[in-house]
Amino acid sequence: MSGPAAGTARAADATTDVVCLGESMVTFLPSQPGRLADVPSFGRGIGGAESNVACALAAAGHRAVWVGRVGADGFGDHLVETIGGYGVDTSAVRRDPDRPTGIYFRTATDRGAGAHEVAYYRAGSAASAMSPANVPYEEVFAGRVLHLSGITAALSADCLELLRELTAPRPGRPLVSFDVNHRPHLWRGGGASVLLELARRCDLVFVGEDEAEEAWGIVGAEAIRAALPEPSVVVVKRGSAGATVFSRLGPGPRSSNAGGAGNGPASPSTEGGGTVGAPASRSADGGGAEGAPDTVTPVPALHVDVVAAVGAGDAFAAGFLSATLRGLPVRDRVRHGHLMAAAVLTVPGDLTEPPTRDHADRLVALDDEAWERLRLGPGWTAADRAPEEVRTS
């Protein structure tokens, strides 16, 4: 199916909160630490930045859709069934009879560690064949938010063309969320400039301070914002230092819920209905808030007893988007992101059951001193205790 005619997008579907588009793969997790050459066996899981976000949002009670392409094989069956088991709508996933589902193996170490190994078997995968000609646009644009990542753009020339189509300004475009997800090994050159181009076309951008330095040679949150002036919201993830959000609201009814200011009143809540519209700066009429002053919101990270440092970025994005959909203030959006990340960091895989909304809301409501004393370890999401009972450092 080809893209939308005359550059228009379908109006947001009130039944869908977030549509996540991208590749998902079957991942093989090691039974013990060590080199891939030494690991005797692997457990099967799933992995994929966008599908991880969809699963986390669905588990948190949102209406999430995953749009992807998998092979007509057993691994494709496993992905569709497992992602659907989290409550994600997978009806827009396409099956490719000629290309396989991607898989990968990884070690138990942190991705940033020197000893970390990942072996990908994704070249020529079904997902790499996604293009503007075969993606169901009416479903891609059916939600309040469309979430994308830079990984998809690296898979093939067709995938890059698709990302450029989806991030192009157009009337009625949903809020477009973009996680930079710089993966140098996926690119054959030019990836850094492409990621910067795509990020500048989006409404809400997640980027790590470390990956901005690696990809663009930009150091510091303020410099990152200066390089990304167009998005209404830029979330700079700073590792153990927390996250800093640069946000602004455009004038008029097309202002985005993603751009709430500081800890004051949030923009109108979308909980239970309504639309998170694209900010005015991204609409077809060219009006907008670019150049308006930012509200800068730094939020400290939590102390977490880490089991495996994988999947935290996707979980953070899901927590932030969840709170955005609820119309919460920016500080609370970041705190929900930190909590969702902490849930994943305290389990071996990329996905886990998040804390209940009431549990998370109680922790988010802690004062600054209590928040900075929190220390979360394995099993904390199931505890669902009052804030004063949560272990502190």
mmCIF file of C-alpha atoms in Angstrom:
data_model
loop_
_atom_site.group_PDB
_atom_site.id
_atom_site.type_symbol
_atom_site.label_atom_id
_atom_site.label_comp_id
_atom_site.label_asym_id
_atom_site.label_seq_id
_atom_site.Cartn_x
_atom_site.Cartn_y
_atom_site.Cartn_z
ATOM 1 C CA MET A 1 0.000 0.000 0.000
ATOM 2 C CA SER A 2 1.409 3.362 -0.928
ATOM 3 C CA GLY A 3 1.708 6.439 1.259
ATOM 4 C CA PRO A 4 -1.083 8.884 1.979
ATOM 5 C CA ALA A 5 -2.333 10.826 -1.002
ATOM 6 C CA ALA A 6 -1.606 14.538 -1.331
ATOM 7 C CA GLY A 7 0.644 14.501 1.745
ATOM 8 C CA THR A 8 -2.211 14.120 4.198
ATOM 9 C CA ALA A 9 -2.407 11.937 7.275
ATOM 10 C CA ARG A 10 -5.352 10.120 8.662
ATOM 11 C CA ALA A 11 -6.966 11.731 11.701
ATOM 12 C CA ALA A 12 -5.955 10.150 14.995
ATOM 13 C CA ASP A 13 -7.967 7.128 16.007
ATOM 14 C CA ALA A 14 -9.443 7.658 19.462
ATOM 15 C CA THR A 15 -8.932 3.953 20.213
ATOM 16 C CA THR A 16 -5.148 4.043 19.721
ATOM 17 C CA ASP A 17 -2.708 5.869 21.984
ATOM 18 C CA VAL A 18 0.633 5.029 20.377
ATOM 19 C CA VAL A 19 1.757 3.387 17.147
ATOM 20 C CA CYS A 20 5.328 2.056 17.201
ATOM 21 C CA LEU A 21 6.951 1.179 13.878
ATOM 22 C CA GLY A 22 10.193 -0.746 13.526
ATOM 23 C CA GLU A 23 12.012 -4.048 13.468
ATOM 24 C CA SER A 24 11.636 -6.656 16.171
ATOM 25 C CA MET A 25 13.888 -9.687 16.391
ATOM 26 C CA VAL A 26 14.135 -12.905 18.318
ATOM 27 C CA THR A 27 16.972 -12.503 20.805
ATOM 28 C CA PHE A 28 18.971 -15.288 22.391
ATOM 29 C CA LEU A 29 20.028 -14.517 25.953
ATOM 30 C CA PRO A 30 23.085 -16.280 27.468
ATOM 31 C CA SER A 31 22.639 -18.820 30.227
ATOM 32 C CA GLN A 32 25.777 -17.499 31.938
ATOM 33 C CA PRO A 33 28.276 -14.634 31.661
ATOM 34 C CA GLY A 34 31.204 -14.930 29.290
ATOM 35 C CA ARG A 35 32.165 -14.740 25.659
ATOM 36 C CA LEU A 36 29.665 -15.903 23.075
ATOM 37 C CA ALA A 37 32.160 -18.615 22.184
ATOM 38 C CA ASP A 38 31.978 -19.966 25.738
ATOM 39 C CA VAL A 39 28.257 -19.718 26.505
ATOM 40 C CA PRO A 40 26.806 -23.270 26.412
ATOM 41 C CA SER A 41 23.146 -22.372 25.883
ATOM 42 C CA PHE A 42 20.780 -19.496 25.321
ATOM 43 C CA GLY A 43 17.231 -18.654 26.308
ATOM 44 C CA ARG A 44 14.886 -17.200 23.732
ATOM 45 C CA GLY A 45 13.381 -13.736 24.085
ATOM 46 C CA ILE A 46 12.370 -10.832 21.903
ATOM 47 C CA GLY A 47 14.078 -7.540 21.236
ATOM 48 C CA GLY A 48 13.433 -4.442 19.193
ATOM 49 C CA ALA A 49 13.432 -0.822 20.273
ATOM 50 C CA GLU A 50 9.991 0.091 18.971
ATOM 51 C CA SER A 51 8.246 -3.160 19.900
ATOM 52 C CA ASN A 52 9.806 -2.898 23.382
ATOM 53 C CA VAL A 53 8.184 0.525 23.767
ATOM 54 C CA ALA A 54 4.845 -0.828 22.522
ATOM 55 C CA CYS A 55 4.964 -3.749 24.974
ATOM 56 C CA ALA A 56 5.825 -1.509 27.919
ATOM 57 C CA LEU A 57 3.041 0.932 27.067
ATOM 58 C CA ALA A 58 0.476 -1.832 26.653
ATOM 59 C CA ALA A 59 1.541 -3.411 29.945
ATOM 60 C CA ALA A 60 1.052 0.028 31.539
ATOM 61 C CA GLY A 61 -2.541 0.152 30.316
ATOM 62 C CA HIS A 62 -2.237 2.102 27.062
ATOM 63 C CA ARG A 63 -3.605 1.152 23.662
ATOM 64 C CA ALA A 64 -0.472 0.392 21.662
ATOM 65 C CA VAL A 65 -0.020 -0.845 18.098
ATOM 66 C CA TRP A 66 3.168 -2.333 16.679
ATOM 67 C CA VAL A 67 3.705 -1.984 12.928
ATOM 68 C CA GLY A 68 6.451 -4.192 11.549
ATOM 69 C CA ARG A 69 7.387 -6.865 9.051
ATOM 70 C CA VAL A 70 8.446 -10.419 9.939
ATOM 71 C CA GLY A 71 9.132 -13.577 8.009
ATOM 72 C CA ALA A 72 6.547 -16.274 7.382
ATOM 73 C CA ASP A 73 8.510 -18.514 9.747
ATOM 74 C CA GLY A 74 8.472 -19.816 13.289
ATOM 75 C CA PHE A 75 10.482 -16.894 14.637
ATOM 76 C CA GLY A 76 7.964 -14.518 13.090
ATOM 77 C CA ASP A 77 5.166 -16.470 14.763
ATOM 78 C CA HIS A 78 6.985 -16.186 18.083
ATOM 79 C CA LEU A 79 7.393 -12.423 17.775
ATOM 80 C CA VAL A 80 3.790 -11.745 16.831
ATOM 81 C CA GLU A 81 2.432 -14.032 19.547
ATOM 82 C CA THR A 82 4.756 -12.757 22.278
ATOM 83 C CA ILE A 83 4.279 -9.067 21.515
ATOM 84 C CA GLY A 84 0.536 -9.638 21.257
ATOM 85 C CA GLY A 85 0.695 -11.355 24.641
ATOM 86 C CA TYR A 86 1.674 -8.038 26.227
ATOM 87 C CA GLY A 87 -1.590 -6.575 24.960
ATOM 88 C CA VAL A 88 -0.131 -4.910 21.860
ATOM 89 C CA ASP A 89 -2.269 -4.787 18.715
ATOM 90 C CA THR A 90 -0.247 -6.648 16.043
ATOM 91 C CA SER A 91 -2.879 -6.598 13.302
ATOM 92 C CA ALA A 92 -0.753 -4.215 11.202
ATOM 93 C CA VAL A 93 2.265 -6.558 11.141
ATOM 94 C CA ARG A 94 2.970 -7.903 7.671
ATOM 95 C CA ARG A 95 4.409 -11.368 6.908
ATOM 96 C CA ASP A 96 7.071 -11.679 4.223
ATOM 97 C CA PRO A 97 7.132 -15.061 2.436
ATOM 98 C CA ASP A 98 10.576 -14.451 0.928
ATOM 99 C CA ARG A 99 12.654 -12.977 3.768
ATOM 100 C CA PRO A 100 13.437 -14.304 7.246
ATOM 101 C CA THR A 101 12.781 -12.840 10.656
ATOM 102 C CA GLY A 102 15.933 -11.298 12.145
ATOM 103 C CA ILE A 103 17.619 -12.880 15.160
ATOM 104 C CA TYR A 104 20.559 -11.976 17.367
ATOM 105 C CA PHE A 105 22.699 -13.358 20.187
ATOM 106 C CA ARG A 106 24.266 -11.246 22.916
ATOM 107 C CA THR A 107 26.399 -11.558 26.009
ATOM 108 C CA ALA A 108 25.219 -10.665 29.497
ATOM 109 C CA THR A 109 27.449 -7.594 29.834
ATOM 110 C CA ASP A 110 26.439 -3.951 29.484
ATOM 111 C CA ARG A 111 26.269 -2.744 25.856
ATOM 112 C CA GLY A 112 28.754 -0.024 26.734
ATOM 113 C CA ALA A 113 31.276 -2.476 28.218
ATOM 114 C CA GLY A 114 34.327 -3.415 26.204
ATOM 115 C CA ALA A 115 33.600 -7.136 26.539
ATOM 116 C CA HIS A 116 30.021 -6.860 25.282
ATOM 117 C CA GLU A 117 29.289 -8.938 22.184
ATOM 118 C CA VAL A 118 26.274 -8.972 19.895
ATOM 119 C CA ALA A 119 25.952 -11.215 16.837
ATOM 120 C CA TYR A 120 23.180 -10.040 14.508
ATOM 121 C CA TYR A 121 21.609 -12.151 11.774
ATOM 122 C CA ARG A 122 19.362 -9.506 10.256
ATOM 123 C CA ALA A 123 20.832 -8.742 6.811
ATOM 124 C CA GLY A 124 18.088 -9.195 4.239
ATOM 125 C CA SER A 125 15.477 -9.603 6.972
ATOM 126 C CA ALA A 126 11.776 -9.082 6.412
ATOM 127 C CA ALA A 127 11.935 -5.839 8.392
ATOM 128 C CA SER A 128 14.647 -4.433 6.139
ATOM 129 C CA ALA A 129 12.142 -4.619 3.265
ATOM 130 C CA MET A 130 9.774 -2.094 4.862
ATOM 131 C CA SER A 131 9.218 0.810 2.483
ATOM 132 C CA PRO A 132 6.716 3.558 1.675
ATOM 133 C CA ALA A 133 5.147 1.130 -0.805
ATOM 134 C CA ASN A 134 4.270 -1.659 1.636
ATOM 135 C CA VAL A 135 3.560 -0.044 4.998
ATOM 136 C CA PRO A 136 -0.104 0.507 5.961
ATOM 137 C CA TYR A 137 -0.130 4.298 6.326
ATOM 138 C CA GLU A 138 -3.731 4.456 7.503
ATOM 139 C CA GLU A 139 -2.684 2.351 10.500
ATOM 140 C CA VAL A 140 0.668 4.043 11.048
ATOM 141 C CA PHE A 141 -1.010 7.447 11.423
ATOM 142 C CA ALA A 142 -3.976 6.141 13.427
ATOM 143 C CA GLY A 143 -2.724 6.955 16.921
ATOM 144 C CA ARG A 144 -2.168 10.019 19.056
ATOM 145 C CA VAL A 145 1.576 9.384 18.960
ATOM 146 C CA LEU A 146 3.808 7.740 16.354
ATOM 147 C CA HIS A 147 7.031 6.407 17.872
ATOM 148 C CA LEU A 148 10.077 5.739 15.672
ATOM 149 C CA SER A 149 13.788 5.167 16.133
ATOM 150 C CA GLY A 150 16.985 5.701 14.196
ATOM 151 C CA ILE A 151 17.576 1.951 14.024
ATOM 152 C CA THR A 152 14.911 1.549 11.345
ATOM 153 C CA ALA A 153 16.560 4.137 9.118
ATOM 154 C CA ALA A 154 19.802 2.126 9.160
ATOM 155 C CA LEU A 155 18.283 -1.147 7.944
ATOM 156 C CA SER A 156 18.053 -0.318 4.227
ATOM 157 C CA ALA A 157 17.605 2.478 1.720
ATOM 158 C CA ASP A 158 13.878 1.667 1.593
ATOM 159 C CA CYS A 159 13.608 1.914 5.376
ATOM 160 C CA LEU A 160 15.349 5.288 5.331
ATOM 161 C CA GLU A 161 12.950 6.506 2.652
ATOM 162 C CA LEU A 162 10.070 5.339 4.836
ATOM 163 C CA LEU A 163 11.394 7.237 7.867
ATOM 164 C CA ARG A 164 11.735 10.380 5.789
ATOM 165 C CA GLU A 165 8.137 9.991 4.640
ATOM 166 C CA LEU A 166 6.838 9.446 8.168
ATOM 167 C CA THR A 167 8.706 12.422 9.623
ATOM 168 C CA ALA A 168 7.719 14.843 6.858
ATOM 169 C CA PRO A 169 5.447 17.695 8.013
ATOM 170 C CA ARG A 170 1.866 17.115 6.882
ATOM 171 C CA PRO A 171 -1.615 18.227 7.966
ATOM 172 C CA GLY A 172 -3.030 16.121 10.761
ATOM 173 C CA ARG A 173 0.236 14.394 11.573
ATOM 174 C CA PRO A 174 0.233 12.820 15.038
ATOM 175 C CA LEU A 175 2.926 13.757 17.495
ATOM 176 C CA VAL A 176 6.067 12.056 16.167
ATOM 177 C CA SER A 177 8.394 10.693 18.838
ATOM 178 C CA PHE A 178 11.940 9.728 17.805
ATOM 179 C CA ASP A 179 14.603 7.869 19.759
ATOM 180 C CA VAL A 180 17.960 8.515 18.084
ATOM 181 C CA ASN A 181 19.346 5.063 19.011
ATOM 182 C CA HIS A 182 22.692 5.529 17.295
ATOM 183 C CA ARG A 183 24.072 2.093 16.305
ATOM 184 C CA PRO A 184 27.318 2.695 14.390
ATOM 185 C CA HIS A 185 27.663 -0.947 13.311
ATOM 186 C CA LEU A 186 24.411 -0.722 11.325
ATOM 187 C CA TRP A 187 25.545 2.178 9.145
ATOM 188 C CA ARG A 188 27.879 2.143 6.158
ATOM 189 C CA GLY A 189 28.713 5.817 6.549
ATOM 190 C CA GLY A 190 26.582 8.923 6.780
ATOM 191 C CA GLY A 191 24.490 7.652 9.649
ATOM 192 C CA ALA A 192 25.213 10.532 12.003
ATOM 193 C CA SER A 193 23.983 13.194 9.580
ATOM 194 C CA VAL A 194 20.885 11.144 8.709
ATOM 195 C CA LEU A 195 19.955 10.770 12.370
ATOM 196 C CA LEU A 196 20.344 14.498 12.929
ATOM 197 C CA GLU A 197 18.173 15.210 9.878
ATOM 198 C CA LEU A 198 15.423 12.870 11.065
ATOM 199 C CA ALA A 199 15.509 14.090 14.660
ATOM 200 C CA ARG A 200 15.063 17.696 13.548
ATOM 201 C CA ARG A 201 11.850 16.728 11.707
ATOM 202 C CA CYS A 202 10.205 15.234 14.808
ATOM 203 C CA ASP A 203 8.236 16.663 17.718
ATOM 204 C CA LEU A 204 9.704 14.759 20.666
ATOM 205 C CA VAL A 205 13.296 13.483 20.589
ATOM 206 C CA PHE A 206 15.118 11.156 22.988
ATOM 207 C CA VAL A 207 18.910 11.213 22.760
ATOM 208 C CA GLY A 208 21.680 10.076 25.054
ATOM 209 C CA GLU A 209 24.433 12.523 25.927
ATOM 210 C CA ASP A 210 26.988 9.831 25.089
ATOM 211 C CA GLU A 211 25.517 8.991 21.680
ATOM 212 C CA ALA A 212 25.271 12.669 20.729
ATOM 213 C CA GLU A 213 28.979 13.028 21.414
ATOM 214 C CA GLU A 214 29.796 9.837 19.503
ATOM 215 C CA ALA A 215 27.576 10.590 16.506
ATOM 216 C CA TRP A 216 27.762 14.369 16.224
ATOM 217 C CA GLY A 217 30.735 15.418 18.324
ATOM 218 C CA ILE A 218 28.386 17.492 20.494
ATOM 219 C CA VAL A 219 29.119 17.708 24.203
ATOM 220 C CA GLY A 220 26.569 18.744 26.829
ATOM 221 C CA ALA A 221 22.803 18.994 27.020
ATOM 222 C CA GLU A 222 22.627 22.662 26.001
ATOM 223 C CA ALA A 223 24.730 22.029 22.897
ATOM 224 C CA ILE A 224 22.498 19.099 21.964
ATOM 225 C CA ARG A 225 19.444 21.313 22.205
ATOM 226 C CA ALA A 226 21.170 23.928 20.053
ATOM 227 C CA ALA A 227 21.718 21.267 17.388
ATOM 228 C CA LEU A 228 18.039 20.250 17.589
ATOM 229 C CA PRO A 229 16.152 23.567 17.626
ATOM 230 C CA GLU A 230 12.987 22.376 15.858
ATOM 231 C CA PRO A 231 11.480 19.675 18.154
ATOM 232 C CA SER A 232 9.118 20.971 20.818
ATOM 233 C CA VAL A 233 10.681 18.588 23.321
ATOM 234 C CA VAL A 234 14.224 17.230 23.500
ATOM 235 C CA VAL A 235 14.966 14.717 26.247
ATOM 236 C CA VAL A 236 18.697 14.397 26.882
ATOM 237 C CA LYS A 237 19.492 11.201 28.772
ATOM 238 C CA ARG A 238 22.565 11.659 30.947
ATOM 239 C CA GLY A 239 23.103 8.209 32.429
ATOM 240 C CA SER A 240 23.639 8.225 36.170
ATOM 241 C CA ALA A 241 23.192 12.022 36.171
ATOM 242 C CA GLY A 242 19.530 11.631 35.148
ATOM 243 C CA ALA A 243 17.874 13.463 32.276
ATOM 244 C CA THR A 244 17.382 17.064 31.183
ATOM 245 C CA VAL A 245 14.309 18.076 29.181
ATOM 246 C CA PHE A 246 14.130 21.147 26.961
ATOM 247 C CA SER A 247 10.476 21.919 26.229
ATOM 248 C CA ARG A 248 8.285 24.643 24.817
ATOM 249 C CA LEU A 249 4.682 25.032 23.743
ATOM 250 C CA GLY A 250 3.600 26.515 20.449
ATOM 251 C CA PRO A 251 0.629 28.876 20.196
ATOM 252 C CA GLY A 252 -2.803 27.756 19.155
ATOM 253 C CA PRO A 253 -4.818 24.570 19.312
ATOM 254 C CA ARG A 254 -2.154 22.408 17.644
ATOM 255 C CA SER A 255 0.233 22.717 20.584
ATOM 256 C CA SER A 256 1.550 19.348 21.683
ATOM 257 C CA ASN A 257 0.995 17.682 25.024
ATOM 258 C CA ALA A 258 4.651 16.730 24.833
ATOM 259 C CA GLY A 259 5.682 20.265 25.513
ATOM 260 C CA GLY A 260 4.421 20.961 29.021
ATOM 261 C CA ALA A 261 6.426 23.438 31.030
ATOM 262 C CA GLY A 262 8.363 22.743 34.194
ATOM 263 C CA ASN A 263 6.356 21.388 37.090
ATOM 264 C CA GLY A 264 3.410 23.680 36.601
ATOM 265 C CA PRO A 265 0.075 22.737 35.083
ATOM 266 C CA ALA A 266 0.365 20.276 32.237
ATOM 267 C CA SER A 267 -1.191 20.839 28.891
ATOM 268 C CA PRO A 268 -4.681 19.377 28.583
ATOM 269 C CA SER A 269 -4.750 15.722 29.530
ATOM 270 C CA THR A 270 -5.504 13.106 26.921
ATOM 271 C CA GLU A 271 -6.298 10.420 29.442
ATOM 272 C CA GLY A 272 -9.478 8.667 28.440
ATOM 273 C CA GLY A 273 -9.715 10.357 25.048
ATOM 274 C CA GLY A 274 -8.581 13.208 22.889
ATOM 275 C CA THR A 275 -5.590 13.649 20.656
ATOM 276 C CA VAL A 276 -1.954 14.469 21.233
ATOM 277 C CA GLY A 277 -1.602 16.669 18.153
ATOM 278 C CA ALA A 278 1.617 17.631 16.418
ATOM 279 C CA PRO A 279 3.046 20.930 17.649
ATOM 280 C CA ALA A 280 2.324 23.972 15.588
ATOM 281 C CA SER A 281 5.953 24.126 14.462
ATOM 282 C CA ARG A 282 5.526 20.854 12.579
ATOM 283 C CA SER A 283 2.174 21.559 10.958
ATOM 284 C CA ALA A 284 1.782 22.268 7.263
ATOM 285 C CA ASP A 285 1.032 25.967 7.737
ATOM 286 C CA GLY A 286 4.594 26.607 8.869
ATOM 287 C CA GLY A 287 3.604 28.405 12.063
ATOM 288 C CA GLY A 288 5.079 27.335 15.322
ATOM 289 C CA ALA A 289 7.120 27.863 18.442
ATOM 290 C CA GLU A 290 10.638 27.468 17.048
ATOM 291 C CA GLY A 291 12.747 30.176 18.643
ATOM 292 C CA ALA A 292 10.462 30.474 21.673
ATOM 293 C CA PRO A 293 12.273 30.175 25.019
ATOM 294 C CA ASP A 294 12.702 26.703 26.479
ATOM 295 C CA THR A 295 11.741 25.473 29.879
ATOM 296 C CA VAL A 296 14.671 23.387 31.112
ATOM 297 C CA THR A 297 13.815 20.567 33.519
ATOM 298 C CA PRO A 298 16.658 18.474 35.000
ATOM 299 C CA VAL A 299 15.573 15.349 36.867
ATOM 300 C CA PRO A 300 18.011 13.122 38.823
ATOM 301 C CA ALA A 301 18.240 9.410 38.097
ATOM 302 C CA LEU A 302 17.401 6.709 40.618
ATOM 303 C CA HIS A 303 19.787 4.413 42.445
ATOM 304 C CA VAL A 304 19.210 0.984 40.915
ATOM 305 C CA ASP A 305 20.736 -2.413 41.679
ATOM 306 C CA VAL A 306 21.276 -3.378 38.053
ATOM 307 C CA VAL A 307 20.807 -6.977 36.926
ATOM 308 C CA ALA A 308 21.280 -6.357 33.188
ATOM 309 C CA ALA A 309 21.839 -3.012 31.491
ATOM 310 C CA VAL A 310 19.721 -3.674 28.416
ATOM 311 C CA GLY A 311 16.388 -2.252 27.326
ATOM 312 C CA ALA A 312 16.522 0.691 29.732
ATOM 313 C CA GLY A 313 16.393 3.342 27.007
ATOM 314 C CA ASP A 314 13.272 1.854 25.449
ATOM 315 C CA ALA A 315 11.644 1.544 28.868
ATOM 316 C CA PHE A 316 12.499 5.165 29.689
ATOM 317 C CA ALA A 317 10.869 6.309 26.443
ATOM 318 C CA ALA A 318 7.771 4.256 27.248
ATOM 319 C CA GLY A 319 7.477 5.741 30.721
ATOM 320 C CA PHE A 320 7.893 9.281 29.401
ATOM 321 C CA LEU A 321 5.323 8.698 26.642
ATOM 322 C CA SER A 322 2.888 7.128 29.094
ATOM 323 C CA ALA A 323 3.032 10.178 31.330
ATOM 324 C CA THR A 324 2.801 12.458 28.285
ATOM 325 C CA LEU A 325 -0.406 10.737 27.211
ATOM 326 C CA ARG A 326 -1.752 11.347 30.700
ATOM 327 C CA GLY A 327 -0.940 15.067 30.487
ATOM 328 C CA LEU A 328 1.462 15.016 33.441
ATOM 329 C CA PRO A 329 4.039 17.764 34.073
ATOM 330 C CA VAL A 330 7.481 17.348 32.538
ATOM 331 C CA ARG A 331 9.214 16.450 35.808
ATOM 332 C CA ASP A 332 6.723 13.648 36.371
ATOM 333 C CA ARG A 333 7.140 12.389 32.799
ATOM 334 C CA VAL A 334 10.862 12.012 33.395
ATOM 335 C CA ARG A 335 10.333 10.323 36.741
ATOM 336 C CA HIS A 336 7.956 7.825 35.144
ATOM 337 C CA GLY A 337 10.649 7.223 32.544
ATOM 338 C CA HIS A 338 13.215 6.546 35.256
ATOM 339 C CA LEU A 339 10.868 4.144 37.035
ATOM 340 C CA MET A 340 10.068 2.203 33.877
ATOM 341 C CA ALA A 341 13.800 1.979 33.143
ATOM 342 C CA ALA A 342 14.467 0.770 36.693
ATOM 343 C CA ALA A 343 11.918 -2.008 36.215
ATOM 344 C CA VAL A 344 13.845 -3.328 33.194
ATOM 345 C CA LEU A 345 17.281 -2.827 34.725
ATOM 346 C CA THR A 346 16.365 -5.147 37.600
ATOM 347 C CA VAL A 347 15.530 -8.152 35.363
ATOM 348 C CA PRO A 348 17.701 -10.130 32.889
ATOM 349 C CA GLY A 349 15.800 -9.329 29.653
ATOM 350 C CA ASP A 350 14.549 -6.331 27.689
ATOM 351 C CA LEU A 351 10.972 -6.495 28.999
ATOM 352 C CA THR A 352 9.232 -6.902 32.316
ATOM 353 C CA GLU A 353 5.978 -6.141 34.072
ATOM 354 C CA PRO A 354 6.021 -2.442 35.009
ATOM 355 C CA PRO A 355 4.927 -1.158 38.406
ATOM 356 C CA THR A 356 1.223 -0.552 38.771
ATOM 357 C CA ARG A 357 0.124 2.963 37.908
ATOM 358 C CA ASP A 358 -0.808 3.706 41.534
ATOM 359 C CA HIS A 359 2.571 2.436 42.722
ATOM 360 C CA ALA A 360 4.465 4.508 40.163
ATOM 361 C CA ASP A 361 2.365 7.602 40.838
ATOM 362 C CA ARG A 362 3.112 7.387 44.574
ATOM 363 C CA LEU A 363 6.845 7.222 43.910
ATOM 364 C CA VAL A 364 6.698 10.027 41.356
ATOM 365 C CA ALA A 365 4.950 12.227 43.925
ATOM 366 C CA LEU A 366 7.845 11.952 46.425
ATOM 367 C CA ASP A 367 9.629 15.158 47.322
ATOM 368 C CA ASP A 368 13.075 15.722 45.824
ATOM 369 C CA GLU A 369 14.980 14.512 48.870
ATOM 370 C CA ALA A 370 12.994 11.271 49.134
ATOM 371 C CA TRP A 371 13.281 10.674 45.385
ATOM 372 C CA GLU A 372 17.056 10.951 45.523
ATOM 373 C CA ARG A 373 17.172 8.479 48.440
ATOM 374 C CA LEU A 374 15.254 5.784 46.581
ATOM 375 C CA ARG A 375 17.162 2.590 45.825
ATOM 376 C CA LEU A 376 15.376 -0.021 43.736
ATOM 377 C CA GLY A 377 16.423 -3.632 43.327
ATOM 378 C CA PRO A 378 15.089 -6.887 41.863
ATOM 379 C CA GLY A 379 11.426 -7.469 42.689
ATOM 380 C CA TRP A 380 10.636 -3.862 43.517
ATOM 381 C CA THR A 381 7.787 -3.604 40.995
ATOM 382 C CA ALA A 382 5.877 -6.402 42.709
ATOM 383 C CA ALA A 383 6.267 -4.907 46.181
ATOM 384 C CA ASP A 384 3.729 -2.127 45.594
ATOM 385 C CA ARG A 385 4.462 -0.632 48.972
ATOM 386 C CA ALA A 386 3.857 2.864 50.253
ATOM 387 C CA PRO A 387 6.653 5.320 49.417
ATOM 388 C CA GLU A 388 7.986 5.350 52.961
ATOM 389 C CA GLU A 389 8.476 1.560 52.808
ATOM 390 C CA VAL A 390 10.619 1.568 49.680
ATOM 391 C CA ARG A 391 14.255 0.891 50.452
ATOM 392 C CA THR A 392 16.444 3.991 50.443
ATOM 393 C CA SER A 393 20.191 4.311 50.318
#
